[in-house]
Coordinates of C-alpha atoms in Angstrom, one line a residue:
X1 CA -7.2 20.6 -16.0
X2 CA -3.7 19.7 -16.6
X3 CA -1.0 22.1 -16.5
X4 CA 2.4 21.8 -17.9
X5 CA 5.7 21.2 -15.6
X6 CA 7.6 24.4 -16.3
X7 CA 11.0 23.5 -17.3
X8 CA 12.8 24.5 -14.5
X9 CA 11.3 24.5 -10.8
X10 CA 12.4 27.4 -8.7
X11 CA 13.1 27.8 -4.9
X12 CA 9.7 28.9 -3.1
X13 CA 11.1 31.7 -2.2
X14 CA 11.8 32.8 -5.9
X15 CA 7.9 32.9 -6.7
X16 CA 7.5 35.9 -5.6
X17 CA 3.6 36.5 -4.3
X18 CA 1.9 33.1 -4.9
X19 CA -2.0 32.2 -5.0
X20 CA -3.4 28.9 -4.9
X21 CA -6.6 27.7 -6.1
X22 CA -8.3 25.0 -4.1
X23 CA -6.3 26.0 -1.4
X24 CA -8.7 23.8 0.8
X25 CA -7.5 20.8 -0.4
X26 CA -4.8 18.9 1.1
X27 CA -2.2 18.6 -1.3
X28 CA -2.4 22.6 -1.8
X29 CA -3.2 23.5 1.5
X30 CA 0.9 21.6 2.1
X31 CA 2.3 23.9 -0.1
X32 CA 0.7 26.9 1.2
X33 CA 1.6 26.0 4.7
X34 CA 5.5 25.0 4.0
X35 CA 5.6 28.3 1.7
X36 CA 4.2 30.6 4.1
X37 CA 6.9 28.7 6.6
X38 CA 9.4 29.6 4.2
X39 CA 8.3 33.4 4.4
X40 CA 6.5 33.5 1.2
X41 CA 2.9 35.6 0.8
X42 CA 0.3 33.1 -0.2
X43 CA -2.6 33.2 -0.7
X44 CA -5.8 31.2 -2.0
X45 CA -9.1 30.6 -3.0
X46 CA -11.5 27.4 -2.4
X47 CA -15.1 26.9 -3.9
X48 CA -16.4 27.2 -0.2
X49 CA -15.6 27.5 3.1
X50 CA -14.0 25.0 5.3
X51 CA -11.9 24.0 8.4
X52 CA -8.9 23.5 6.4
X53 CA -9.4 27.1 5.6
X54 CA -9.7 28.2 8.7
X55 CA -6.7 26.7 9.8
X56 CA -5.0 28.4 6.9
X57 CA -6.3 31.5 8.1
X58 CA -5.4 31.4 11.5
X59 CA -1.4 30.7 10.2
X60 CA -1.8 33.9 8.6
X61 CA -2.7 33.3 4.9
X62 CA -5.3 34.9 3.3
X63 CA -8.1 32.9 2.2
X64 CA -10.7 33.8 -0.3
X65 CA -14.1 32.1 -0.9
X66 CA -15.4 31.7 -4.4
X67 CA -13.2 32.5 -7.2
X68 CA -12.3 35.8 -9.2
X69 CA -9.7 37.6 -11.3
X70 CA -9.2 40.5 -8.7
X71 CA -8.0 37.7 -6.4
X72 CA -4.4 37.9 -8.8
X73 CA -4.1 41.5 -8.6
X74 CA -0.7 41.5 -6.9
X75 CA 0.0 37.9 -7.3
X76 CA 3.3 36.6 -9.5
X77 CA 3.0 32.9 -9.2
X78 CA -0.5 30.9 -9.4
X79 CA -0.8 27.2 -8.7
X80 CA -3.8 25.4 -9.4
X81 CA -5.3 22.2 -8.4
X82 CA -5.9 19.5 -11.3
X83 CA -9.4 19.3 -10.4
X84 CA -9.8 23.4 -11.0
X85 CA -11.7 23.9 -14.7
X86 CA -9.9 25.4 -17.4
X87 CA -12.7 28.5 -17.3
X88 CA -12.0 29.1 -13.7
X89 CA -11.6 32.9 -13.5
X90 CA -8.6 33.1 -12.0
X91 CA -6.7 30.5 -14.4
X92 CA -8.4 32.4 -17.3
X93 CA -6.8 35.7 -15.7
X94 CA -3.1 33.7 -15.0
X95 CA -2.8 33.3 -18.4
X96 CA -3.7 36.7 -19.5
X97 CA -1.6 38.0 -17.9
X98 CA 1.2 35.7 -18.5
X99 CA 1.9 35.1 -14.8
X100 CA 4.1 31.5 -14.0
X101 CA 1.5 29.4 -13.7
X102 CA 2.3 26.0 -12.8
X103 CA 0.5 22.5 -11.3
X104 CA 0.3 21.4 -7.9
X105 CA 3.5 18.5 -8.1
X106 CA 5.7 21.9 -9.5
X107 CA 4.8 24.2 -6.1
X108 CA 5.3 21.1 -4.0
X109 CA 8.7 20.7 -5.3
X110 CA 9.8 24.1 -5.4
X111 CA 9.3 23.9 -1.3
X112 CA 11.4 20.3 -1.2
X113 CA 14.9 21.4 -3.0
X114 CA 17.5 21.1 -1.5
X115 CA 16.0 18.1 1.0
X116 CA 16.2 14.9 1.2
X117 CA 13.4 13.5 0.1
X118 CA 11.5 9.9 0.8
X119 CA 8.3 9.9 -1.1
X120 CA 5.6 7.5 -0.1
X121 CA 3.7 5.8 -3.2
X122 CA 0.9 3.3 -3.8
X123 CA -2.6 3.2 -4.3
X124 CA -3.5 2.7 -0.6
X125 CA -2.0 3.6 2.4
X126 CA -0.1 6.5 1.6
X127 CA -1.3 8.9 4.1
X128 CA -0.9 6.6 6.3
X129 CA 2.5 5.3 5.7
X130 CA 3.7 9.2 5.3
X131 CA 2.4 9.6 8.9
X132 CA 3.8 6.7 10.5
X133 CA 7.2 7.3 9.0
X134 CA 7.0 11.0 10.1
X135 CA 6.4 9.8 13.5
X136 CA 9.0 7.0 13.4
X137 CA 11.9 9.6 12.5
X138 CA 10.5 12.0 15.2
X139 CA 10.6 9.4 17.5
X140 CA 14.6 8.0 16.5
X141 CA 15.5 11.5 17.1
X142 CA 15.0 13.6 13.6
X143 CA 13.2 16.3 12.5
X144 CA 11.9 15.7 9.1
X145 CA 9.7 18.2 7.2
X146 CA 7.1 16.4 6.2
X147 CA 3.4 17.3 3.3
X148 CA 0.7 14.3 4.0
X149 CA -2.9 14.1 2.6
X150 CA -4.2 14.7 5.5
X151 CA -4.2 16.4 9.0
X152 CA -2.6 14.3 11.9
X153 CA -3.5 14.1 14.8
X154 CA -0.1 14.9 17.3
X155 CA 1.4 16.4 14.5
X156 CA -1.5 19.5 14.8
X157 CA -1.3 19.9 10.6
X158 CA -0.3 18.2 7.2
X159 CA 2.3 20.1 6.5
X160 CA 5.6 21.5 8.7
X161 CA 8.7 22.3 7.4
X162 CA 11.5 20.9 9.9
X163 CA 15.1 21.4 11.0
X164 CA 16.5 18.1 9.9
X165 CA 17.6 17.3 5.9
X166 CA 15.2 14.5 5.3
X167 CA 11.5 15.7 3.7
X168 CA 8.9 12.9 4.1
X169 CA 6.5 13.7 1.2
X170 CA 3.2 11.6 0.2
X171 CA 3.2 11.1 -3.5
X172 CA 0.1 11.0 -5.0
X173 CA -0.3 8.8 -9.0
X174 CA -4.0 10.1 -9.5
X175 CA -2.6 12.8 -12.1
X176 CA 1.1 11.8 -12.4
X177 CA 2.8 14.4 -9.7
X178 CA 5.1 11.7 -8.2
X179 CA 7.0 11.7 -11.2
X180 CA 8.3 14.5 -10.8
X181 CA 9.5 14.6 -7.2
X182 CA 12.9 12.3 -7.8
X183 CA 13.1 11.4 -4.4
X184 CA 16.3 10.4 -2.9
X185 CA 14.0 7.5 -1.2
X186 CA 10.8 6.3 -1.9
X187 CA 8.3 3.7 -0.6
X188 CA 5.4 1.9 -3.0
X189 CA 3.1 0.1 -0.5
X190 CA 1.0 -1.6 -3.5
X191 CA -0.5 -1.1 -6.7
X192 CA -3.9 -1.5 -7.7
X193 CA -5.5 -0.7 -10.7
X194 CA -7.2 2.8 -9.9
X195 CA -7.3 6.3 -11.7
X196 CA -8.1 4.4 -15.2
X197 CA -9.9 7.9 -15.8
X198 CA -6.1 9.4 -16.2
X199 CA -4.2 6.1 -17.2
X200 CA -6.5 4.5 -19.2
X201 CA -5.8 1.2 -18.7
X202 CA -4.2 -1.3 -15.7
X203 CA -0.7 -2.0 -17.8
X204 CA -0.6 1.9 -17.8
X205 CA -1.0 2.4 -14.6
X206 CA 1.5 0.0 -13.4
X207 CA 4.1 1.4 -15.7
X208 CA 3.6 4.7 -13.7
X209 CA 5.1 3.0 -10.6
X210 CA 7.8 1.7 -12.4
X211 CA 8.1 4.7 -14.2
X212 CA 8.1 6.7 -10.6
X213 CA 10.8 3.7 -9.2
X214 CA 13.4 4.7 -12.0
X215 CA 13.1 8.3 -10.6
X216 CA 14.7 7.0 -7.3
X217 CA 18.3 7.5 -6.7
X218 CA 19.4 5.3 -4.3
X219 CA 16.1 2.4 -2.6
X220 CA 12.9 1.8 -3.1
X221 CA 11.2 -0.1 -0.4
X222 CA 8.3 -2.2 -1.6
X223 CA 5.7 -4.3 -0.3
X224 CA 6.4 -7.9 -0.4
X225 CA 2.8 -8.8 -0.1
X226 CA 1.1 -6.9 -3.0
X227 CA 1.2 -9.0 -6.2
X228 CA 1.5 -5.2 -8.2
X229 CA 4.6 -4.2 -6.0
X230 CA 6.6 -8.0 -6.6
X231 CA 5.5 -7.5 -10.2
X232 CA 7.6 -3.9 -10.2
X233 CA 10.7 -5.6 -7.9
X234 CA 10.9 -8.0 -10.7
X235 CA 11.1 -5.6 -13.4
X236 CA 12.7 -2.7 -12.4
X237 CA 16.5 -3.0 -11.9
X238 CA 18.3 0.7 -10.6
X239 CA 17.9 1.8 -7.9
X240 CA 18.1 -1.1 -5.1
X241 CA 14.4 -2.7 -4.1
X242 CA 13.7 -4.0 -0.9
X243 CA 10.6 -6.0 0.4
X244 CA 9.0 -5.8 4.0
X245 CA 5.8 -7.2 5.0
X246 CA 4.5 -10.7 5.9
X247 CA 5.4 -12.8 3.3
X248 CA 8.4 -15.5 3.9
X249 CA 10.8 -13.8 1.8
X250 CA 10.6 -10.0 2.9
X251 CA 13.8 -8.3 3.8
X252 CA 11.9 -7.0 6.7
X253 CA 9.2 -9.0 7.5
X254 CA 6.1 -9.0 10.6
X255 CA 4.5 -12.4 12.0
X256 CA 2.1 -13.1 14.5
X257 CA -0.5 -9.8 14.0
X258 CA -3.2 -9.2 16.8
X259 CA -5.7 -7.1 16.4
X260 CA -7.7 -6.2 19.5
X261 CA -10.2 -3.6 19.9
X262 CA -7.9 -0.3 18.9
X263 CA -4.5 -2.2 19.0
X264 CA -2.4 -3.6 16.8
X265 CA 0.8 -5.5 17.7
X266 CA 3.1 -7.9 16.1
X267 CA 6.9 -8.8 15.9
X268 CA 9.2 -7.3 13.7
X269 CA 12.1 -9.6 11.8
X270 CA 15.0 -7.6 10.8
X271 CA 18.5 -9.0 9.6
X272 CA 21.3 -9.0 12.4
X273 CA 18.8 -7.8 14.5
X274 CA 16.7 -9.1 18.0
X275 CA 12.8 -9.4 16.9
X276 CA 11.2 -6.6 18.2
X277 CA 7.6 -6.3 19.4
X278 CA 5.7 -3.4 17.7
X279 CA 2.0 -1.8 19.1
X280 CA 0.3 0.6 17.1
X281 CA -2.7 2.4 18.4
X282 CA -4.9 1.8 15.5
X283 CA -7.1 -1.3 14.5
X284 CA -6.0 -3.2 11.4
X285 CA -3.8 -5.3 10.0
X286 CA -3.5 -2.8 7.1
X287 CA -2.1 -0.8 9.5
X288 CA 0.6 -3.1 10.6
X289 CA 1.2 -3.4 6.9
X290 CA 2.2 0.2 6.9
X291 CA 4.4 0.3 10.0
X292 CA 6.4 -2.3 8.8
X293 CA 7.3 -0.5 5.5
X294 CA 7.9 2.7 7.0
X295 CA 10.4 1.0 10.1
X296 CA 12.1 -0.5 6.6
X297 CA 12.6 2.4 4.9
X298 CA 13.6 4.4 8.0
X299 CA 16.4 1.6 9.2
X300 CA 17.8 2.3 5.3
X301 CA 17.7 5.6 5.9
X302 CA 20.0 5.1 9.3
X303 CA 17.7 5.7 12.1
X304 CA 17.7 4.1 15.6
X305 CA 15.1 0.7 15.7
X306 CA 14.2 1.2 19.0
X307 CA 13.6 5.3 18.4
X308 CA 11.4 4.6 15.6
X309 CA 9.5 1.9 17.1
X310 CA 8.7 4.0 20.0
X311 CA 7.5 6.6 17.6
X312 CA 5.2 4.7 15.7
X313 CA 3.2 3.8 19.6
X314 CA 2.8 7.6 19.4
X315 CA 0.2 7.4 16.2
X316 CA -3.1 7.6 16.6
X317 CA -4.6 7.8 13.0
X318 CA -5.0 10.5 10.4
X319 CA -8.4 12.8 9.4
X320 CA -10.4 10.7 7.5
X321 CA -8.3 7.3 8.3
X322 CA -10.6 5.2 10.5
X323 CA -11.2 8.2 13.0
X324 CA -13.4 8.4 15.6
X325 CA -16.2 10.9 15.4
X326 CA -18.3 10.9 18.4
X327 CA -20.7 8.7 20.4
X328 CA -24.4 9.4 21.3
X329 CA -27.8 7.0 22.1
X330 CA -25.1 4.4 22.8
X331 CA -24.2 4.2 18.7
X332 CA -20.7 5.3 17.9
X333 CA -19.2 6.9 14.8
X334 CA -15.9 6.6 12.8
X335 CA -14.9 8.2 9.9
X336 CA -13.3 7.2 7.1
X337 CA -11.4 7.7 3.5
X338 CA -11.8 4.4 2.1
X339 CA -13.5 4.5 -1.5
X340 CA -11.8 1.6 -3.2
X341 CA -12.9 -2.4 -3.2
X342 CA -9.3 -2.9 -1.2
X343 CA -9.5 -0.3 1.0
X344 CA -13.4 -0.7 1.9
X345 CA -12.3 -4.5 2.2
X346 CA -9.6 -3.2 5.0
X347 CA -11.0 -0.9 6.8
X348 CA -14.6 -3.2 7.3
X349 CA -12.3 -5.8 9.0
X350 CA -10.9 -2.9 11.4
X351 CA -14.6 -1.9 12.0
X352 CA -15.7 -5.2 13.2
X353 CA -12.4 -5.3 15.3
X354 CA -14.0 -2.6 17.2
X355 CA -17.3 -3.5 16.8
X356 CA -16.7 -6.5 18.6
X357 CA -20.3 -8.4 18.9
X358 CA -22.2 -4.9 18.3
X359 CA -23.3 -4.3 14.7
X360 CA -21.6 -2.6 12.5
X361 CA -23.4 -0.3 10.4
X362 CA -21.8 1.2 6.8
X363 CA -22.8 4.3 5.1
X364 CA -21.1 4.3 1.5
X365 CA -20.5 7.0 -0.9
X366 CA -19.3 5.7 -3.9
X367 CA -16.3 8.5 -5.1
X368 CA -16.5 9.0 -9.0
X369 CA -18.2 7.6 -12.0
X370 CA -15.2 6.0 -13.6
X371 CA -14.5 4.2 -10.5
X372 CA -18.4 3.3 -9.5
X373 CA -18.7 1.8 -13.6
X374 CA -15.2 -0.4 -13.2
X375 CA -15.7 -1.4 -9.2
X376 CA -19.3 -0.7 -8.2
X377 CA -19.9 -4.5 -8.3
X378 CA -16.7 -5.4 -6.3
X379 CA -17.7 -2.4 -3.7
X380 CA -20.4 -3.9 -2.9
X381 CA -19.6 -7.4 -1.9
X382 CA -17.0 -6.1 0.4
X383 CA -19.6 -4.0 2.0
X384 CA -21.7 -7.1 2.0
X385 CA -18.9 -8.2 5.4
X386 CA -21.4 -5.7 6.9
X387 CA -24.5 -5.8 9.1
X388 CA -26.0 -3.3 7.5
X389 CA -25.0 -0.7 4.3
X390 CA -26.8 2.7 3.2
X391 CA -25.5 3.9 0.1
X392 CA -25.9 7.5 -1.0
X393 CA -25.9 9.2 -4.1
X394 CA -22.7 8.7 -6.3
X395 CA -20.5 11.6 -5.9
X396 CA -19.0 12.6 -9.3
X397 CA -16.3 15.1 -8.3
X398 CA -14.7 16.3 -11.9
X399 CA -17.3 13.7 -13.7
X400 CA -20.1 14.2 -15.4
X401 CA -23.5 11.7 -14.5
X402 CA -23.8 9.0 -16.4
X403 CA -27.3 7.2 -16.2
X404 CA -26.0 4.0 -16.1
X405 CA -23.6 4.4 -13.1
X406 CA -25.3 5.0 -10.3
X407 CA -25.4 3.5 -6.6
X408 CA -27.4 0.9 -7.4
X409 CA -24.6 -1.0 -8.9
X410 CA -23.4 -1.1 -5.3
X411 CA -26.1 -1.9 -3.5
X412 CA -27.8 -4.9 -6.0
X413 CA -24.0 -6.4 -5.7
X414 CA -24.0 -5.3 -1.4
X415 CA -27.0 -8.1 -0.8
X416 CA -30.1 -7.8 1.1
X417 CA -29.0 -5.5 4.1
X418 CA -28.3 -3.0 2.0
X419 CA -30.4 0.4 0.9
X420 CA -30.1 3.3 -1.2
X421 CA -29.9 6.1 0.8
X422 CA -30.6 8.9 -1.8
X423 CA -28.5 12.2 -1.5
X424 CA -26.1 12.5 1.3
X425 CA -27.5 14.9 3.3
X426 CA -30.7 12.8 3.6
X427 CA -29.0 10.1 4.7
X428 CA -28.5 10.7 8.7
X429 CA -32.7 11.0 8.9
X430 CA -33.1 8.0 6.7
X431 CA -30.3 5.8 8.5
X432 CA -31.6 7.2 12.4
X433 CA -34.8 4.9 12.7
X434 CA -32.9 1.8 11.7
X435 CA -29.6 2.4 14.6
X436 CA -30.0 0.8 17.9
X437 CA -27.7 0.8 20.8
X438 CA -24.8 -0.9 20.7
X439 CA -24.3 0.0 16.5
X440 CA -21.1 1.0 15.2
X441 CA -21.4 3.5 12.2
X442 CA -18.4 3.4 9.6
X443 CA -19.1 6.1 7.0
X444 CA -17.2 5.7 3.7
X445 CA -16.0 7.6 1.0
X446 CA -13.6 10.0 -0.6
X447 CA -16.3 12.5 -1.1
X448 CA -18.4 14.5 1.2
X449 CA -20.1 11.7 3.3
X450 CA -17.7 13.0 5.9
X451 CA -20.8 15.2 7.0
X452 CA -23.1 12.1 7.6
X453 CA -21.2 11.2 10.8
X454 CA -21.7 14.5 12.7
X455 CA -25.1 15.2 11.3
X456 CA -26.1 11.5 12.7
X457 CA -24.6 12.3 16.2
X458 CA -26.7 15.2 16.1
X459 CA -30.1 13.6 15.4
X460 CA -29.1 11.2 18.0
X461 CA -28.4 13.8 20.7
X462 CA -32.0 15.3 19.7
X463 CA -33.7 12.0 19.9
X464 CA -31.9 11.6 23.2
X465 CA -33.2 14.8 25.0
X466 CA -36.8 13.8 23.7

């Protein structure tokens, strides 16, 4: 559903009583958290029942399940996910009743003015990147409110309004929201041609980002390694553009990357300045990408090297972002978000970091029909770099099925080790018989494959007590 920006975005705390719908997710469950920070009732409603509510719940908002008009009864303000239906009840009732109705990037504003804001861009590695810089300025002394797409872990949430000016603030392309944020800062740590179901096409879809860079008012800080981010350096000219990453020519630039089990180090280059060893505590050159983007952007902002540096040891990794998920029969689990060729590309060379000489297992979920019809083929022969890959059922999100997009584009293109795995509830009993000890489990995917991890530990721990 798209909703139109209103023409002028008010203070939070001039909404009056606001609902959300799809308060569960993690762009609106931000806003409901830095609102209800800012002393504003909120309240919500999500098609079912989750953690995220939960955690909602226990901060004191009130959280419905399922949707309905009575839910707006004493609301002024609704906001509305993008992925929410037009005949939703509760958006049919908004606009009966005339209430301000307005899209997620408008209510994530409306909590930032007033702040200085550094946005974090780019197909991948923006929750990520939002993280790590979050912890960087915590660790140089500041501290920044912050909205990232996912929960952190030492940071407890994905949301926190702080006491310091600066507002780190992961800005999301999939339905245009980040260009509306006009950052005072920003970051774009690549572009890849992704969300052709909103752009239509890849020239569109880099012309967001540059669209997005001439909403900055004073630097933009770039990847130097991503063909899609030189591409933008080159053609847009206000504000300033900076480069960091591994290439020869980045303003900030990283050499000699290790990756050991679930540690990354390398040396950071910085103009006028001593190189500096970095160590992250998560696998992945990827990752190291990141750091080095957010210590750019954070030295541009003013902060202390040293301060950030010692912030970034403090990461551990994001819900959903290579995480660990348990260990049982001697097979361990890790979660992640990956559902692009690039990101499934990255995070598969992380696995087998920590995989070491075990096997490492993949379960796939490919994330949207769209994406499966442009990239199933590509998927696969990443996944191929595995030992072994189930594929479930495509998830179609706001899609409907097409017959010719299905997971078997993915697996035919994935080689001989890999399977259909039917719907993604059967895939823990049909993935069980084929584990030994030793495996290493990645599951995949932007949709609900999240659940194959712990139901897998679970048959495991049964098998175990047999």
């Amino acid at each position: 559903m798209r909703i139109d920006l209103p023409s002028e975005v008010l203070p939070a705390d001039r909404l009056g009583r606001v609902h959300l719908i799809g308060i569960g997710g993690a762009g609106l469950s931000a806003i409901a958290l830095l609102m209800h920070e800012a002393g504003v009732d909120v309240s919500g409603s999500d098609g079912k029942d989750s953690a995220v509510l939960d955690r909602l719940r226990a901060a004191g908002i009130t959280c419905h399940v399922g949707h309905d008009a009575a839910h707006l009864a004493d609301r002024d303000t609704v906001i509305a996910s993008t992925a929410v239906p037009e005949d939703n009840p509760e958006v049919v009732e908004a606009r009966r009743r005339g209430l301000r109705l307005w899209p997620r990037s408008a209510g994530l504003m409306s909590t930032m003015l007033g702040d200085r804001r550094i946005a974090i861009a780019g197909t991948h590695g923006k929750t990520t990147t939002t993280a790590m810089l979050t912890f960087a300025l915590r660790g140089a002394g500041a501290d920044p409110s912050f909205a990232i797409g996912a929960e952190v872990a030492g940071l407890g949430t994905n949301a926190r309004r702080g006491t310091g000016p600066e507002f780190v603030v992961e800005s999301d392309e999939s339905d245009g929201a980040f260009l509306h944020y006009r950052p005072h800062a920003a970051v774009v740590t690549n572009i890849d041609a992704d969300h052709l179901d909103t752009w239509g096409t890849v020239e569109a879809y880099e012309l967001a980002f540059a669209q997005f860079a001439a909403t900055v008012d004073e630097v933009v800080v770039v990847s130097a390694d991503d063909p899609g981010c030189r591409r933008l350096r080159d053609t847009v000219s206000s504000p300033r553009i900076l480069t960091a990453g591994f290439a020869e020519d980045a303003h900030v630039r990283g050499t000699d990357v290790e990756v050991a089990g679930s540690t990354t180090r390398f040396t950071l280059h910085v103009p006028g300045l001593e190189p500096t060893e970095v160590v992250l505590a998560v696998p992945g050159r990827h990752y190291a990408a990141d750091a080095l983007l957010a210590l750019a952007i954070g030295l541009e902002l003013g902060h202390d090297l040293a301060g950030m540096v010692e912030g970034l040891a403090g990461y551990t990794g994001a819900a959903r972002r290579m995480e660990p998920k348990g260990e049982a029969g001697g097979v361990r689990v890790v979660d992640s978000y990956a559902h692009h060729p690039t990101e499934i590309a990255a995070d598969l060379a992380a696995a087998r970091a920590l995989a070491g000489d075990d096997r490492l297992v993949v379960v796939f979920q490919p994330h949207l029909v769209s994406r499966t019809r442009l990239f199933g083929e590509r998927m696969g022969q990443e996944l191929a770099a595995a030992d072994l890959v189930v594929v479930a059922d495509l998830y179609l999100a706001r899609e409907a099925a097409d017959p010719a997009v299905t997971s078997a584009l993915v697996v035919d293109a994935a080689g001989p080790d890999a399977h259909l795995g039917g719907p993604v509830e059967d895939v823990p009993a049909f993935l069980q018989p084929m584990l030994r000890p030793g495996d290493l489990v990645l599951t995949l995917g932007a949709g609900d494959v999240t659940t194959v991890g712990p139901a897998l530990l679970d048959l495991l721990r049964d098998s175990g007590d047999e």
